Structures are given as C-alpha cells and as structure tokens.
Amino acid sequence: TRTLGRTGRDVTMLGIGGGAQQWVDDDDAITICEAALEGGCRFFETARIYGKGRVEERWGREFVPRVRDDIVLLSKSRSYDAATFTRDLEDSLRALRTERIEIYLLHTIATDEDAQTWLAQGVYDAARQAKAQGKIKHIGFSSHADHRAADFFIDQRLPEMEVAFLPVNLVDPARGSYVMNTLPRAAGQGLGVIAMKVLGGGSMTG
C-alpha cells in the first residue's frame, strides 16, 4: 500500500479500473474483480458514465456490498453544474449500494474553461457539501488529454481538492507530458496521484 497524498488514506498500489468493463459481460467483469481481490487489490475505480451507469450497477448487484468494508471505492461525475453533480453522486451511491464513496472525482478536465465552469457553476461547492454530509470522503479530479488544463486547476490551490487522476506511462514524456509538468505540481501540493493509462489502453502491449 501507499498513502494517497494528504488524504492520509492507505490504498493498494494496484487498482482495478471499471472503464474497460463496459465491453465485457457481467460474469467476466465480476471474475476480474474477484481475482483482483484474491490477489490483494483493495482499490476499485469506476465512473457514472461507464456503460451509462451499467458498470456501477453491476458492481452494486454482485460485488460491492459483499466487500464494502474491505475496499476503497472511487467514482466520478462528468458534470458542469451543481445539480447534475449531485444527481450523479446520488445515482452512484444508489447503483453501488453504498452510503459513501471514499474518492469522488470531477471527471475529465480538458480546458481551463472546464475548471472555471466547475467553480462558477458550483460543482466544486457541491462536492464539498457532499463531503460535509459524509457521502464522499475525498474530492479529486481527472484529466486525460491536456496537461495544461490539469496544471491550471491544480494552481487554483483549492483547499479540499486532494486527488489527481492522471495519465502516466512510458511514452507520456515525449509530448505534452503529465509526468514532466503535472506530477511535480501535484506532489508540491500534497495531492494523491492515481496513475491511469499505464499501458496506453492496451496499445502499448498489443
């Protein structure tokens, strides 16, 4: 395990992502989760948009309730106003059949304008309110395509923004690098960094 930045929460170094489970059947998805659990993984990541909620619903039916106290759960909302964020969070809680989600992210910052919208339209404030209510424990964000947007958001120094979910792989430093630009910023503020796309969505291994 490693401590996830200033969250103070210990998580297993390996997490299982739910994104690819949009394209497998229920039995295979749960087999993957069970194998990960048996191997020692205790960190499971999903998002409201994966399979239009299907991944969360599958995990809620067949996996999460049985292991709830043993795992760290992460989900995300791709929303641009407070009402949509709140609805997504409630839908995630209901689908996953849990009363809390340890890490909940503002999903996919692509431009500086996204960050400004999250602030101006109350998305960040809605996340803070949900945290105060105990529905989520830690707030974070994800970024997939442009490190400059992630850098801009980190530079806002939001006091309850604790986690960054970023692409990290061998070819990232070659162009527009999160590793070279965003990781030092995140580390400097004590953000917990979760690496995604470490195998490039399979393209690095065929």
Short mmCIF file of C-alpha atoms in Angstrom, two decimals:
data_model
loop_
_atom_site.label_atom_id
_atom_site.label_comp_id
_atom_site.label_asym_id
_atom_site.label_seq_id
_atom_site.Cartn_x
_atom_site.Cartn_y
_atom_site.Cartn_z
CA THR A 1 0.00 0.00 0.00
CA ARG A 2 0.88 3.69 -0.29
CA THR A 3 -0.58 6.71 1.46
CA LEU A 4 -2.60 8.70 -1.09
CA GLY A 5 -1.19 12.17 -0.63
CA ARG A 6 -2.65 14.35 2.06
CA THR A 7 -5.82 12.26 2.22
CA GLY A 8 -3.92 10.15 4.73
CA ARG A 9 -5.68 7.10 3.30
CA ASP A 10 -3.68 3.97 2.54
CA VAL A 11 -4.56 2.32 -0.77
CA THR A 12 -3.15 -0.66 -2.60
CA MET A 13 -0.66 0.30 -5.28
CA LEU A 14 -2.70 -1.61 -7.87
CA GLY A 15 -6.26 -0.58 -8.59
CA ILE A 16 -8.83 -2.13 -10.90
CA GLY A 17 -10.41 0.27 -13.38
CA GLY A 18 -14.02 -0.09 -14.42
CA GLY A 19 -13.72 1.61 -17.80
CA ALA A 20 -12.81 -1.50 -19.77
CA GLN A 21 -15.64 -3.40 -18.08
CA GLN A 22 -18.09 -1.55 -20.31
CA TRP A 23 -17.20 -4.08 -23.00
CA VAL A 24 -17.30 -7.38 -21.12
CA ASP A 25 -20.26 -9.35 -19.85
CA ASP A 26 -21.34 -9.47 -16.22
CA ASP A 27 -19.67 -12.78 -15.41
CA ASP A 28 -16.28 -11.73 -16.80
CA ALA A 29 -16.44 -8.37 -15.02
CA ILE A 30 -17.09 -9.93 -11.63
CA THR A 31 -14.47 -12.62 -12.25
CA ILE A 32 -11.92 -9.84 -12.81
CA CYS A 33 -12.94 -8.10 -9.57
CA GLU A 34 -12.84 -11.33 -7.58
CA ALA A 35 -9.42 -12.28 -8.96
CA ALA A 36 -8.08 -8.82 -8.11
CA LEU A 37 -9.46 -9.08 -4.59
CA GLU A 38 -7.91 -12.53 -4.12
CA GLY A 39 -4.58 -11.15 -5.32
CA GLY A 40 -4.61 -8.39 -2.74
CA CYS A 41 -6.09 -5.43 -4.62
CA ARG A 42 -8.36 -3.29 -2.45
CA PHE A 43 -8.85 -0.26 -4.72
CA PHE A 44 -11.64 -0.20 -7.32
CA GLU A 45 -12.34 2.68 -9.71
CA THR A 46 -15.42 3.39 -11.80
CA ALA A 47 -17.45 6.34 -13.12
CA ARG A 48 -21.05 7.27 -13.61
CA ILE A 49 -20.62 7.39 -17.39
CA TYR A 50 -19.05 3.92 -17.77
CA GLY A 51 -21.59 1.99 -19.77
CA LYS A 52 -24.15 4.71 -18.94
CA GLY A 53 -24.17 3.54 -15.33
CA ARG A 54 -24.05 -0.17 -16.15
CA VAL A 55 -20.65 -0.79 -14.53
CA GLU A 56 -21.71 0.79 -11.24
CA GLU A 57 -24.99 -1.14 -11.27
CA ARG A 58 -23.19 -4.43 -11.94
CA TRP A 59 -20.72 -3.85 -9.13
CA GLY A 60 -23.56 -2.87 -6.81
CA ARG A 61 -25.51 -6.03 -7.57
CA GLU A 62 -22.72 -8.56 -7.47
CA PHE A 63 -19.62 -7.22 -5.75
CA VAL A 64 -19.50 -4.06 -3.64
CA PRO A 65 -21.95 -4.94 -0.82
CA ARG A 66 -20.05 -8.15 -0.02
CA VAL A 67 -16.67 -6.43 0.31
CA ARG A 68 -17.66 -2.88 1.21
CA ASP A 69 -15.66 -2.56 4.40
CA ASP A 70 -12.55 -4.07 2.80
CA ILE A 71 -12.12 -1.84 -0.27
CA VAL A 72 -11.51 1.76 -1.26
CA LEU A 73 -14.05 2.82 -3.88
CA LEU A 74 -13.66 5.64 -6.41
CA SER A 75 -16.23 7.03 -8.82
CA LYS A 76 -16.68 10.21 -10.87
CA SER A 77 -19.18 12.66 -12.29
CA ARG A 78 -18.76 14.36 -15.64
CA SER A 79 -20.97 17.31 -14.78
CA TYR A 80 -20.79 21.06 -15.31
CA ASP A 81 -23.33 22.31 -12.78
CA ALA A 82 -24.10 21.57 -9.15
CA ALA A 83 -27.47 19.95 -9.74
CA THR A 84 -26.08 17.43 -12.23
CA PHE A 85 -23.15 16.64 -9.95
CA THR A 86 -25.49 15.99 -7.03
CA ARG A 87 -27.75 13.80 -9.16
CA ASP A 88 -24.79 11.81 -10.47
CA LEU A 89 -23.49 11.25 -6.95
CA GLU A 90 -26.88 10.07 -5.69
CA ASP A 91 -27.18 7.76 -8.70
CA SER A 92 -23.68 6.37 -8.00
CA LEU A 93 -24.50 5.72 -4.34
CA ARG A 94 -27.74 4.00 -5.26
CA ALA A 95 -26.21 1.91 -8.06
CA LEU A 96 -23.23 0.82 -5.97
CA ARG A 97 -25.50 0.12 -2.98
CA THR A 98 -23.36 2.05 -0.56
CA GLU A 99 -23.78 5.04 1.71
CA ARG A 100 -20.37 6.51 0.96
CA ILE A 101 -17.70 6.62 -1.72
CA GLU A 102 -14.17 7.18 -0.50
CA ILE A 103 -12.93 9.18 -3.50
CA TYR A 104 -15.23 11.06 -5.88
CA LEU A 105 -13.80 12.95 -8.84
CA LEU A 106 -14.78 15.81 -11.08
CA HIS A 107 -14.35 13.88 -14.30
CA THR A 108 -12.27 14.94 -17.30
CA ILE A 109 -10.93 18.45 -17.24
CA ALA A 110 -9.96 19.28 -20.82
CA THR A 111 -9.60 23.08 -20.84
CA ASP A 112 -9.11 25.98 -18.43
CA GLU A 113 -12.75 26.84 -19.12
CA ASP A 114 -13.81 23.49 -17.65
CA ALA A 115 -12.15 24.42 -14.38
CA GLN A 116 -13.72 27.85 -14.37
CA THR A 117 -17.13 26.30 -15.04
CA TRP A 118 -16.72 23.81 -12.17
CA LEU A 119 -16.09 26.76 -9.87
CA ALA A 120 -18.60 29.24 -11.26
CA GLN A 121 -21.46 26.71 -11.58
CA GLY A 122 -20.98 25.29 -8.09
CA VAL A 123 -19.67 21.82 -8.93
CA TYR A 124 -16.75 22.09 -6.53
CA ASP A 125 -19.03 23.53 -3.83
CA ALA A 126 -21.48 20.65 -4.34
CA ALA A 127 -18.61 18.20 -3.85
CA ARG A 128 -17.62 19.98 -0.64
CA GLN A 129 -21.19 19.79 0.60
CA ALA A 130 -21.35 16.07 -0.15
CA LYS A 131 -18.09 15.63 1.74
CA ALA A 132 -19.51 17.50 4.73
CA GLN A 133 -22.51 15.15 4.63
CA GLY A 134 -20.24 12.10 4.68
CA LYS A 135 -21.33 10.87 1.25
CA ILE A 136 -17.79 11.19 -0.08
CA LYS A 137 -14.54 11.28 1.86
CA HIS A 138 -12.12 12.90 -0.58
CA ILE A 139 -12.56 15.17 -3.62
CA GLY A 140 -10.41 15.00 -6.72
CA PHE A 141 -10.36 15.44 -10.50
CA SER A 142 -9.30 13.54 -13.59
CA SER A 143 -7.57 14.75 -16.73
CA HIS A 144 -6.98 12.77 -19.89
CA ALA A 145 -5.71 14.82 -22.81
CA ASP A 146 -4.12 18.20 -22.00
CA HIS A 147 -1.80 18.62 -19.04
CA ARG A 148 -2.19 22.41 -19.20
CA ALA A 149 -5.80 22.21 -18.02
CA ALA A 150 -4.81 19.99 -15.11
CA ASP A 151 -1.93 22.34 -14.26
CA PHE A 152 -4.30 25.31 -14.26
CA PHE A 153 -6.74 23.55 -11.95
CA ILE A 154 -4.03 22.48 -9.52
CA ASP A 155 -2.76 26.06 -9.48
CA GLN A 156 -6.12 27.19 -8.05
CA ARG A 157 -4.98 25.60 -4.76
CA LEU A 158 -8.48 24.56 -3.73
CA PRO A 159 -8.25 23.51 -0.08
CA GLU A 160 -10.34 20.34 -0.30
CA MET A 161 -9.02 19.12 -3.67
CA GLU A 162 -6.91 16.13 -2.62
CA VAL A 163 -6.60 13.69 -5.54
CA ALA A 164 -5.44 13.89 -9.17
CA PHE A 165 -6.15 11.02 -11.60
CA LEU A 166 -3.67 11.39 -14.46
CA PRO A 167 -2.18 9.56 -17.46
CA VAL A 168 1.22 8.12 -16.57
CA ASN A 169 3.09 5.84 -18.95
CA LEU A 170 6.39 5.36 -20.74
CA VAL A 171 5.55 7.47 -23.78
CA ASP A 172 3.87 10.37 -21.96
CA PRO A 173 7.13 12.36 -21.55
CA ALA A 174 7.51 12.52 -25.34
CA ARG A 175 4.80 15.14 -25.87
CA GLY A 176 2.56 17.33 -23.71
CA SER A 177 3.70 15.44 -20.65
CA TYR A 178 1.71 14.98 -17.45
CA VAL A 179 4.75 13.28 -15.94
CA MET A 180 7.05 16.23 -16.60
CA ASN A 181 4.61 19.05 -15.94
CA THR A 182 1.68 17.98 -13.76
CA LEU A 183 3.20 15.45 -11.36
CA PRO A 184 5.62 17.96 -9.80
CA ARG A 185 2.75 20.42 -9.28
CA ALA A 186 0.57 17.75 -7.70
CA ALA A 187 3.35 16.50 -5.46
CA GLY A 188 4.19 20.03 -4.39
CA GLN A 189 0.68 20.45 -3.04
CA GLY A 190 0.47 17.02 -1.46
CA LEU A 191 -2.18 15.73 -3.87
CA GLY A 192 -2.59 12.00 -4.05
CA VAL A 193 -1.84 10.94 -7.62
CA ILE A 194 -3.51 7.93 -9.22
CA ALA A 195 -1.95 6.78 -12.49
CA MET A 196 -4.18 5.75 -15.39
CA LYS A 197 -3.48 4.60 -18.94
CA VAL A 198 -0.29 2.97 -17.71
CA LEU A 199 -0.45 0.52 -20.62
CA GLY A 200 -2.00 3.00 -23.02
CA GLY A 201 -5.36 1.28 -23.13
CA GLY A 202 -3.64 -1.87 -24.37
CA SER A 203 -2.00 -0.17 -27.32
CA MET A 204 1.47 -0.49 -25.76
CA THR A 205 1.15 -4.26 -25.41
CA GLY A 206 -1.00 -5.15 -28.42
#
